[in-house]
Short mmCIF file of C-alpha atoms (C1' of nucleotides) in Angstrom, two decimals:
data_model
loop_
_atom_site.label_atom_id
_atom_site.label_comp_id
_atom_site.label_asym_id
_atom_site.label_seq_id
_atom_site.Cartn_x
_atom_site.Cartn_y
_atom_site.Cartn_z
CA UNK A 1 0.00 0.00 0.00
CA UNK A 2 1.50 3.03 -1.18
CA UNK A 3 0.22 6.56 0.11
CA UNK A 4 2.50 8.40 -2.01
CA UNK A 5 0.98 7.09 -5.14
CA UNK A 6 -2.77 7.17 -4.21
CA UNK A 7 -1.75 11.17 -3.34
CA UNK A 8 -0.15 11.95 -6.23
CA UNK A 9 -3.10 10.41 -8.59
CA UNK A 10 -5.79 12.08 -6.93
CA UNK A 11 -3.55 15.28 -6.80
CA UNK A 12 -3.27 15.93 -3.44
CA UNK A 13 0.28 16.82 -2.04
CA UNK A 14 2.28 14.43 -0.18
CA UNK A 15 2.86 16.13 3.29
CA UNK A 16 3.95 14.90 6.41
CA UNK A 17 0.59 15.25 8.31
CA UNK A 18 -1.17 14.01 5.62
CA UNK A 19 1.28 10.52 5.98
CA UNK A 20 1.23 10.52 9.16
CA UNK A 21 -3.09 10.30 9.34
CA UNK A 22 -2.76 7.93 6.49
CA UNK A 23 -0.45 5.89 8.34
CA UNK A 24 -2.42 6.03 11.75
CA UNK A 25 -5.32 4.82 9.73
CA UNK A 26 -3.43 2.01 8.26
CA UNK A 27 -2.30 1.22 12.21
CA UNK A 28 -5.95 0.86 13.74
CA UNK A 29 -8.13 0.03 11.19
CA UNK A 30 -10.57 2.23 12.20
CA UNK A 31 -10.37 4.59 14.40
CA UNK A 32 -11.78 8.49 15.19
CA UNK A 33 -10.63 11.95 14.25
CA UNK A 34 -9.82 12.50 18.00
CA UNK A 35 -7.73 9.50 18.65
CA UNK A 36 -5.81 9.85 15.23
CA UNK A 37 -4.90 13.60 16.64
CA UNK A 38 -4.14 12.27 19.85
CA UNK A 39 -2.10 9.73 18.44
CA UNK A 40 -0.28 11.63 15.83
CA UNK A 41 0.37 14.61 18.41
CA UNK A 42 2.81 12.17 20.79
CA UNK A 43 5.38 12.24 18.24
CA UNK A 44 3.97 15.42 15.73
CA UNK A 45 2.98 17.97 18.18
CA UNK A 46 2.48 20.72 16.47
CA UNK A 47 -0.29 19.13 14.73
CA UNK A 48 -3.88 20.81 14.50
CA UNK A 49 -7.20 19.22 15.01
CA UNK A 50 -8.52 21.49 12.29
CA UNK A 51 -5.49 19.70 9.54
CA UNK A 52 -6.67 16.29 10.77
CA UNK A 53 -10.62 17.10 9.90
CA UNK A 54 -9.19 18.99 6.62
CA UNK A 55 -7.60 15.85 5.43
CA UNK A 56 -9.87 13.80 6.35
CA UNK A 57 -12.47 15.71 4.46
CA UNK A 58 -10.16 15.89 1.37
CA UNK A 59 -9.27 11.85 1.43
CA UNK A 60 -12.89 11.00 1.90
CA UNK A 61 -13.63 13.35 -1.03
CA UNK A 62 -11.31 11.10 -2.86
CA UNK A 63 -12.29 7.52 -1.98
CA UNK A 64 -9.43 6.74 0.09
CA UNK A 65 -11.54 7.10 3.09
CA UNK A 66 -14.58 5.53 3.89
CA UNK A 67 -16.89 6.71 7.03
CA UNK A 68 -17.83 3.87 9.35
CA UNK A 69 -20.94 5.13 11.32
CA UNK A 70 -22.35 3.02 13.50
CA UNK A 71 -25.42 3.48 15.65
CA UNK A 72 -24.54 5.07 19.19
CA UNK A 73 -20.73 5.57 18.23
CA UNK A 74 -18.38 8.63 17.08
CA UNK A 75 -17.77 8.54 13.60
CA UNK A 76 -15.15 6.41 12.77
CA UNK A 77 -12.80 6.12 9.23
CA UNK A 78 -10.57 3.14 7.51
CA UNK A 79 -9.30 3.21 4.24
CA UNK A 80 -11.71 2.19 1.81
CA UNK A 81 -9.89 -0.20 -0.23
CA UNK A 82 -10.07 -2.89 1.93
CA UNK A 83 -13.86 -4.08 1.96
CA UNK A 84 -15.42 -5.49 4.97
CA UNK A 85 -18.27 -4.99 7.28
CA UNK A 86 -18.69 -4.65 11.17
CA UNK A 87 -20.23 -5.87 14.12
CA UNK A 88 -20.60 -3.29 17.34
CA UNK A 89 -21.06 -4.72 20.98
CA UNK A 90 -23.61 -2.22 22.16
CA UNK A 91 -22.04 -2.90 25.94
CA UNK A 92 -18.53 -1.66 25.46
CA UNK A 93 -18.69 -0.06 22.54
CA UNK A 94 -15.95 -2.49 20.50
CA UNK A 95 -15.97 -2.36 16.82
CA UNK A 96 -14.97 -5.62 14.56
CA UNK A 97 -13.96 -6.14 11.04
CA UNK A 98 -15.52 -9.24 9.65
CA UNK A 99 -14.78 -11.03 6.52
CA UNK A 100 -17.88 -11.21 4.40
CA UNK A 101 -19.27 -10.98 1.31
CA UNK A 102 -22.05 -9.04 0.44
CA UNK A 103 -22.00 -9.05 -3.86
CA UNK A 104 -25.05 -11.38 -3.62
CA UNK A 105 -27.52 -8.45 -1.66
CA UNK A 106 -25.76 -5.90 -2.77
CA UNK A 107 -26.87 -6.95 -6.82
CA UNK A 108 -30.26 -7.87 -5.11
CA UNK A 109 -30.43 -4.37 -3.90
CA UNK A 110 -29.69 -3.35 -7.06
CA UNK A 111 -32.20 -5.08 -9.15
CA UNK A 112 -34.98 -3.94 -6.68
CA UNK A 113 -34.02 -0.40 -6.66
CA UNK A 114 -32.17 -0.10 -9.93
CA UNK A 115 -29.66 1.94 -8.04
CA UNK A 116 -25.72 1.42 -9.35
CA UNK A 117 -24.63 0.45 -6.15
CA UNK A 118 -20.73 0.72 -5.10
CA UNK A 119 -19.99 0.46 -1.83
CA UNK A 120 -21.78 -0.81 1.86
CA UNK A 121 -21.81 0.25 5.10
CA UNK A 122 -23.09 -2.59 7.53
CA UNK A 123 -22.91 -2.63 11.00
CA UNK A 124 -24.38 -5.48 12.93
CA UNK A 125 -25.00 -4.46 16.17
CA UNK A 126 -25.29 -7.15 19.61
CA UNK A 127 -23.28 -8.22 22.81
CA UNK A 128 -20.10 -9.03 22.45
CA UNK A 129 -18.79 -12.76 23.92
CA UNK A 130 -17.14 -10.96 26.23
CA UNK A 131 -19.99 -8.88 27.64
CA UNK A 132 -22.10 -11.54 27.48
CA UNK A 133 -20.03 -13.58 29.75
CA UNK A 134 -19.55 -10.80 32.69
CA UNK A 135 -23.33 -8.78 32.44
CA UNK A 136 -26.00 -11.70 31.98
CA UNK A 137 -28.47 -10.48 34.08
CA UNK B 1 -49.87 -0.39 15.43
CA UNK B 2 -50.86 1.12 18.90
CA UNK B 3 -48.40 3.60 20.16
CA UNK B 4 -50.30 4.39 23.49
CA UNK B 5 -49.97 0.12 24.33
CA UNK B 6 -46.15 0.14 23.46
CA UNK B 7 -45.67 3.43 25.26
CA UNK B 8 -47.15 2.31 28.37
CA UNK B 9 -45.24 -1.38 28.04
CA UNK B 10 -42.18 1.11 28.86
CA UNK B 11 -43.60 3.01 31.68
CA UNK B 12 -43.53 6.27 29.45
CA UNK B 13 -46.75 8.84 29.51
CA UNK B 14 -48.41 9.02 26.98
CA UNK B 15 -48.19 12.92 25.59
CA UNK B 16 -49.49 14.91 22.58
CA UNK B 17 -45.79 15.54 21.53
CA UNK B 18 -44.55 12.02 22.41
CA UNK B 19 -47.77 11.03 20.16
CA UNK B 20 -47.03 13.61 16.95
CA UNK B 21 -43.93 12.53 16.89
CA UNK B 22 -44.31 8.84 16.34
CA UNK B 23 -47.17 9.85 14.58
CA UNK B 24 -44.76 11.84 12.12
CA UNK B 25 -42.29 8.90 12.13
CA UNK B 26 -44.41 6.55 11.10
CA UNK B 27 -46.07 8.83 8.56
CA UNK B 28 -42.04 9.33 6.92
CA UNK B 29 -40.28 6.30 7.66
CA UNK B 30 -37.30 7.56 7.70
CA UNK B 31 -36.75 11.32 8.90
CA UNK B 32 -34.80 13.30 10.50
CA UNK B 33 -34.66 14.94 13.99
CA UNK B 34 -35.00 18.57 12.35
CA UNK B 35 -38.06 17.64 9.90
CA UNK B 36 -39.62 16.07 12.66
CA UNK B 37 -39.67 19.02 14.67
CA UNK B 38 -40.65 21.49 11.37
CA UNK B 39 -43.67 19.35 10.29
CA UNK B 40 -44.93 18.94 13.61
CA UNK B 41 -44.50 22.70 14.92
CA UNK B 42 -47.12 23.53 11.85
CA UNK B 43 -50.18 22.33 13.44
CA UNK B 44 -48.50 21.80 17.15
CA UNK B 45 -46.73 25.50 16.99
CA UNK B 46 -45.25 25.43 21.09
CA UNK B 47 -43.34 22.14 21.06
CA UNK B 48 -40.03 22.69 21.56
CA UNK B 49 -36.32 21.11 19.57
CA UNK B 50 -35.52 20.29 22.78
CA UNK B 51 -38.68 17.78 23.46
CA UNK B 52 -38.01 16.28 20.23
CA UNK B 53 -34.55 15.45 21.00
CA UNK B 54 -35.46 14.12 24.55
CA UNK B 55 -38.45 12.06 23.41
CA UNK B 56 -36.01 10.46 20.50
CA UNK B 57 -33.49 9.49 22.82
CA UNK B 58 -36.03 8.08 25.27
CA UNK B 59 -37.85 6.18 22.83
CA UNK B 60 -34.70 5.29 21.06
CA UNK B 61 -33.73 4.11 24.59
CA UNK B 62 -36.53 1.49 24.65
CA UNK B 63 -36.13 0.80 21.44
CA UNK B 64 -39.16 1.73 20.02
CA UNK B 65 -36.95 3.50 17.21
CA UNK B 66 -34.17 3.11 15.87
CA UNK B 67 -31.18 5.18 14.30
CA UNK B 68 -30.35 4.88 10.69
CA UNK B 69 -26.53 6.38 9.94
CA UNK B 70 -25.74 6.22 6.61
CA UNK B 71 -22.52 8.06 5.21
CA UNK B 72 -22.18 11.91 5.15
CA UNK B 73 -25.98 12.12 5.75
CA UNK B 74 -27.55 13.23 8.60
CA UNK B 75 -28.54 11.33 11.09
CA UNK B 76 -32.32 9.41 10.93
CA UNK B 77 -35.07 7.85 12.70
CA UNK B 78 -37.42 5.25 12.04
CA UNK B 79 -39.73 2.46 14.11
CA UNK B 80 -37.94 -0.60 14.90
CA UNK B 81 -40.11 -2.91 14.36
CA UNK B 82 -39.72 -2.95 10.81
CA UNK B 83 -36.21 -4.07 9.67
CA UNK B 84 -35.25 -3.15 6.29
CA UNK B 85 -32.12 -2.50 4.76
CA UNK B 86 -31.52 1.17 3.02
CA UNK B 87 -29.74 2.45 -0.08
CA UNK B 88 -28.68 5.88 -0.50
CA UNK B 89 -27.90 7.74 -3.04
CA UNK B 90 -24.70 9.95 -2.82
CA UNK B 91 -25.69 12.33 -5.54
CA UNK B 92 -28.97 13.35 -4.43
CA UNK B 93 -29.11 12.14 -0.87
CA UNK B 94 -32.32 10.16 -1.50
CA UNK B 95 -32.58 7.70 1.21
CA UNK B 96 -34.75 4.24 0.25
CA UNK B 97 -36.63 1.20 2.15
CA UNK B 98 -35.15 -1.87 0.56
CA UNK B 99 -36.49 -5.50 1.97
CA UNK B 100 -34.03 -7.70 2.05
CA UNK B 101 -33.46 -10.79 4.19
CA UNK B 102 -30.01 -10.30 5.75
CA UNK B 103 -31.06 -13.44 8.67
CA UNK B 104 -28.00 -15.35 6.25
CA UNK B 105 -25.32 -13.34 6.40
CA UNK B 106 -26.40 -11.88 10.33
CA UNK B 107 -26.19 -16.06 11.29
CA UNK B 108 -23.10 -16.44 9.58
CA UNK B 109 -21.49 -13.41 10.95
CA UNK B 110 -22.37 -14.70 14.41
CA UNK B 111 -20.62 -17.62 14.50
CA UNK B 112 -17.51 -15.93 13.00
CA UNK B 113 -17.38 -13.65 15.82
CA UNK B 114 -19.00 -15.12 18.62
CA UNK B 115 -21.69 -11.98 19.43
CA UNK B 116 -25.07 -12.10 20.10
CA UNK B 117 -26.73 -10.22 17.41
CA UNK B 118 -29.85 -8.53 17.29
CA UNK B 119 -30.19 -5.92 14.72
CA UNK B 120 -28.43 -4.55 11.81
CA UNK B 121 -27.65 -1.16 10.45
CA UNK B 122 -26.87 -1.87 6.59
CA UNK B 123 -27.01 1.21 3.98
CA UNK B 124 -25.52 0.49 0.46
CA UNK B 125 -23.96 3.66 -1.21
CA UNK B 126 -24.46 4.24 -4.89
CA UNK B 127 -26.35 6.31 -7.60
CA UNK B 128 -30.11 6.32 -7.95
CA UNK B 129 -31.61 6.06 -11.62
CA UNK B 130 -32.57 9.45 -11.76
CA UNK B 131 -29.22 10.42 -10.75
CA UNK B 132 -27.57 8.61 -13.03
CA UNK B 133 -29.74 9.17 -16.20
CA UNK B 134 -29.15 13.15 -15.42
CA UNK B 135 -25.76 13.44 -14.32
CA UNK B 136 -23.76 11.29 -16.76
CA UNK B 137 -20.52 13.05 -16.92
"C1'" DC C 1 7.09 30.87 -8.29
"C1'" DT C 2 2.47 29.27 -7.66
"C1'" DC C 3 -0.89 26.95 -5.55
"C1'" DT C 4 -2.01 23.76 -1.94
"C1'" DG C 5 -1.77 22.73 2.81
"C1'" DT C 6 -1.05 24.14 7.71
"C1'" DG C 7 -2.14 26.16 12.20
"C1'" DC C 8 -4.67 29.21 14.94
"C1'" DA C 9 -8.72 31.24 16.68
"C1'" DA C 10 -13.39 32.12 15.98
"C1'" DA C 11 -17.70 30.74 14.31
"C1'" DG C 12 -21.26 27.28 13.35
"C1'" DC C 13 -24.39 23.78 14.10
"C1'" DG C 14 -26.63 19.92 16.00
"C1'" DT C 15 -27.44 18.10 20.46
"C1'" DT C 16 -27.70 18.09 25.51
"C1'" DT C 17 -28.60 19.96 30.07
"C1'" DG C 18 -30.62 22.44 34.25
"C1'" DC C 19 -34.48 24.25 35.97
"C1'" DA C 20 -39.19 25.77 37.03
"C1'" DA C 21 -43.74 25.12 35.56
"C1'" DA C 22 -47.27 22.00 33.51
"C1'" DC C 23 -49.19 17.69 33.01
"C1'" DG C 24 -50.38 12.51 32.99
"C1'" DA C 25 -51.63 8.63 35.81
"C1'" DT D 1 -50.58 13.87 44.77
"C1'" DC D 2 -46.11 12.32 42.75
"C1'" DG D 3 -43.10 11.45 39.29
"C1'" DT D 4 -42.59 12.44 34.46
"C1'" DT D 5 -42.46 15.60 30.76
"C1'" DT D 6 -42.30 20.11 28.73
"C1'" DG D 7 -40.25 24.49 27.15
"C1'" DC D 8 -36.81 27.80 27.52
"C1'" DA D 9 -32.17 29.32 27.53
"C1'" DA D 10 -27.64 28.37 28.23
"C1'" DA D 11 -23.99 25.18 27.64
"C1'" DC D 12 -21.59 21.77 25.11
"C1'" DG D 13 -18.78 19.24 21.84
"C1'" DC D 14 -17.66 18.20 17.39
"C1'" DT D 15 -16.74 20.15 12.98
"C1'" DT D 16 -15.96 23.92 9.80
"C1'" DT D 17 -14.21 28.35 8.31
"C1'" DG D 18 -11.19 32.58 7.35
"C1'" DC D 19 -6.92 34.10 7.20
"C1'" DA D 20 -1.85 34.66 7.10
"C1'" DC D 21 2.12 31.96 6.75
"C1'" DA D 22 4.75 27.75 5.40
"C1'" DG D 23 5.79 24.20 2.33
"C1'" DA D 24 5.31 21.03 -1.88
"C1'" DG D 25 5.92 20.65 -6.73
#
DNA sequence: CTCTGTGCAAAGCGTTTGCAAACGA
DNA sequence: TCGTTTGCAAACGCTTTGCACAGAG
């Protein structure tokens, strides 16, 4: 996965903010605007919150960035090449990739609504195993 | 559909503005917090934004509604006891009922991950006909 | 050199909260 | 009557904006 090159087609400058988001992103997954700030300021301090939301803005613009939004949870972006959906534990809050495939709904979808559809944001929401364990009540 | 039965299955009272609004839900299917308030303030001119947004959140809280997030869009509301699936179009922000069985891929994703599931939050992201007979660039 | 991106502070907007009065059961 | 709900205004938090300066190409 190179940033560089995704930048540079979609004319957007290579700067070292802009890597370092892009690489945060890459880190977690998916993750907030807050904690890729907090994160990036520890070794980037002079950093802004408002350059964070600016890029983020410009690489969702773009397609690099796909929004995750998930009911009762911050906003929350991954790169948007890599296609997968999500479950949310209501209890603590986690967020999990899974691994599945949706082509057969999504050209369902399609053929009801005769929409060109390109992309899918699913999140399943329940108790985690973990939750379910401790808070059975 | 009774609201005053479920209302009072959740120990809530049963108000004229807790009543419009579900009224106005159900009329929509999917709406917003803001058009909620605007179409009921025309015959029901002294409710207040702020009893909208408390009666969502308690209602959401019993889950008599539920929240539908779909990318850069704002946020929505609609009655949980109809599950449907949504696509949206990006161009014109149209959102759309689809009904779709998703009781596969929610099973499958289950055992994958271990969580309880009970409800999913699936919008598919495309270009609605219109859209894309008009706006072929 | 030019145009994009950055950082700061202020503004914006949707949402939440505290409180006294009104209301449902 | 008692606890819930309402309406108002103020507060809040996340996000966006304007502007001058810095940096990429």
């Amino acid at each position: 996965m190179d940033f560089e090159i995704s930048l540079k087609e979609k004319n957007l400058k290579v700067t070292p903010q802009r890597m370092a988001i892009l690489r945060e992103i890459h880190k977690n997954g998916h993750i907030t605007v807050d904690d890729i700030y907090e994160n990036i300021r520890i070794d980037y301090p002079s950093i802004s919150l408002a350059t964070v939301y600016k890029n983020i803005a410009a690489l969702y613009e773009v397609n690099i960035l796909r929004e995750i939004k998930a009911p009762a949870q911050k906003q929350r972006y991954e790169l948007s090449y890599d296609h997968h959906l999500h479950v949310a534990c209501e209890r603590c809050g986690k967020l999990e990739d899974i691994r599945v495939d949706v082509s057969d709904i999504s050209q369902q979808c399609s053929k009801m609504t005769g929409y060109i559809l390109h992309d899918a944001s699913a999140v399943f929401i329940g108790v985690c195993p973990e939750c379910a364990a401790k808070n059975k009540k």
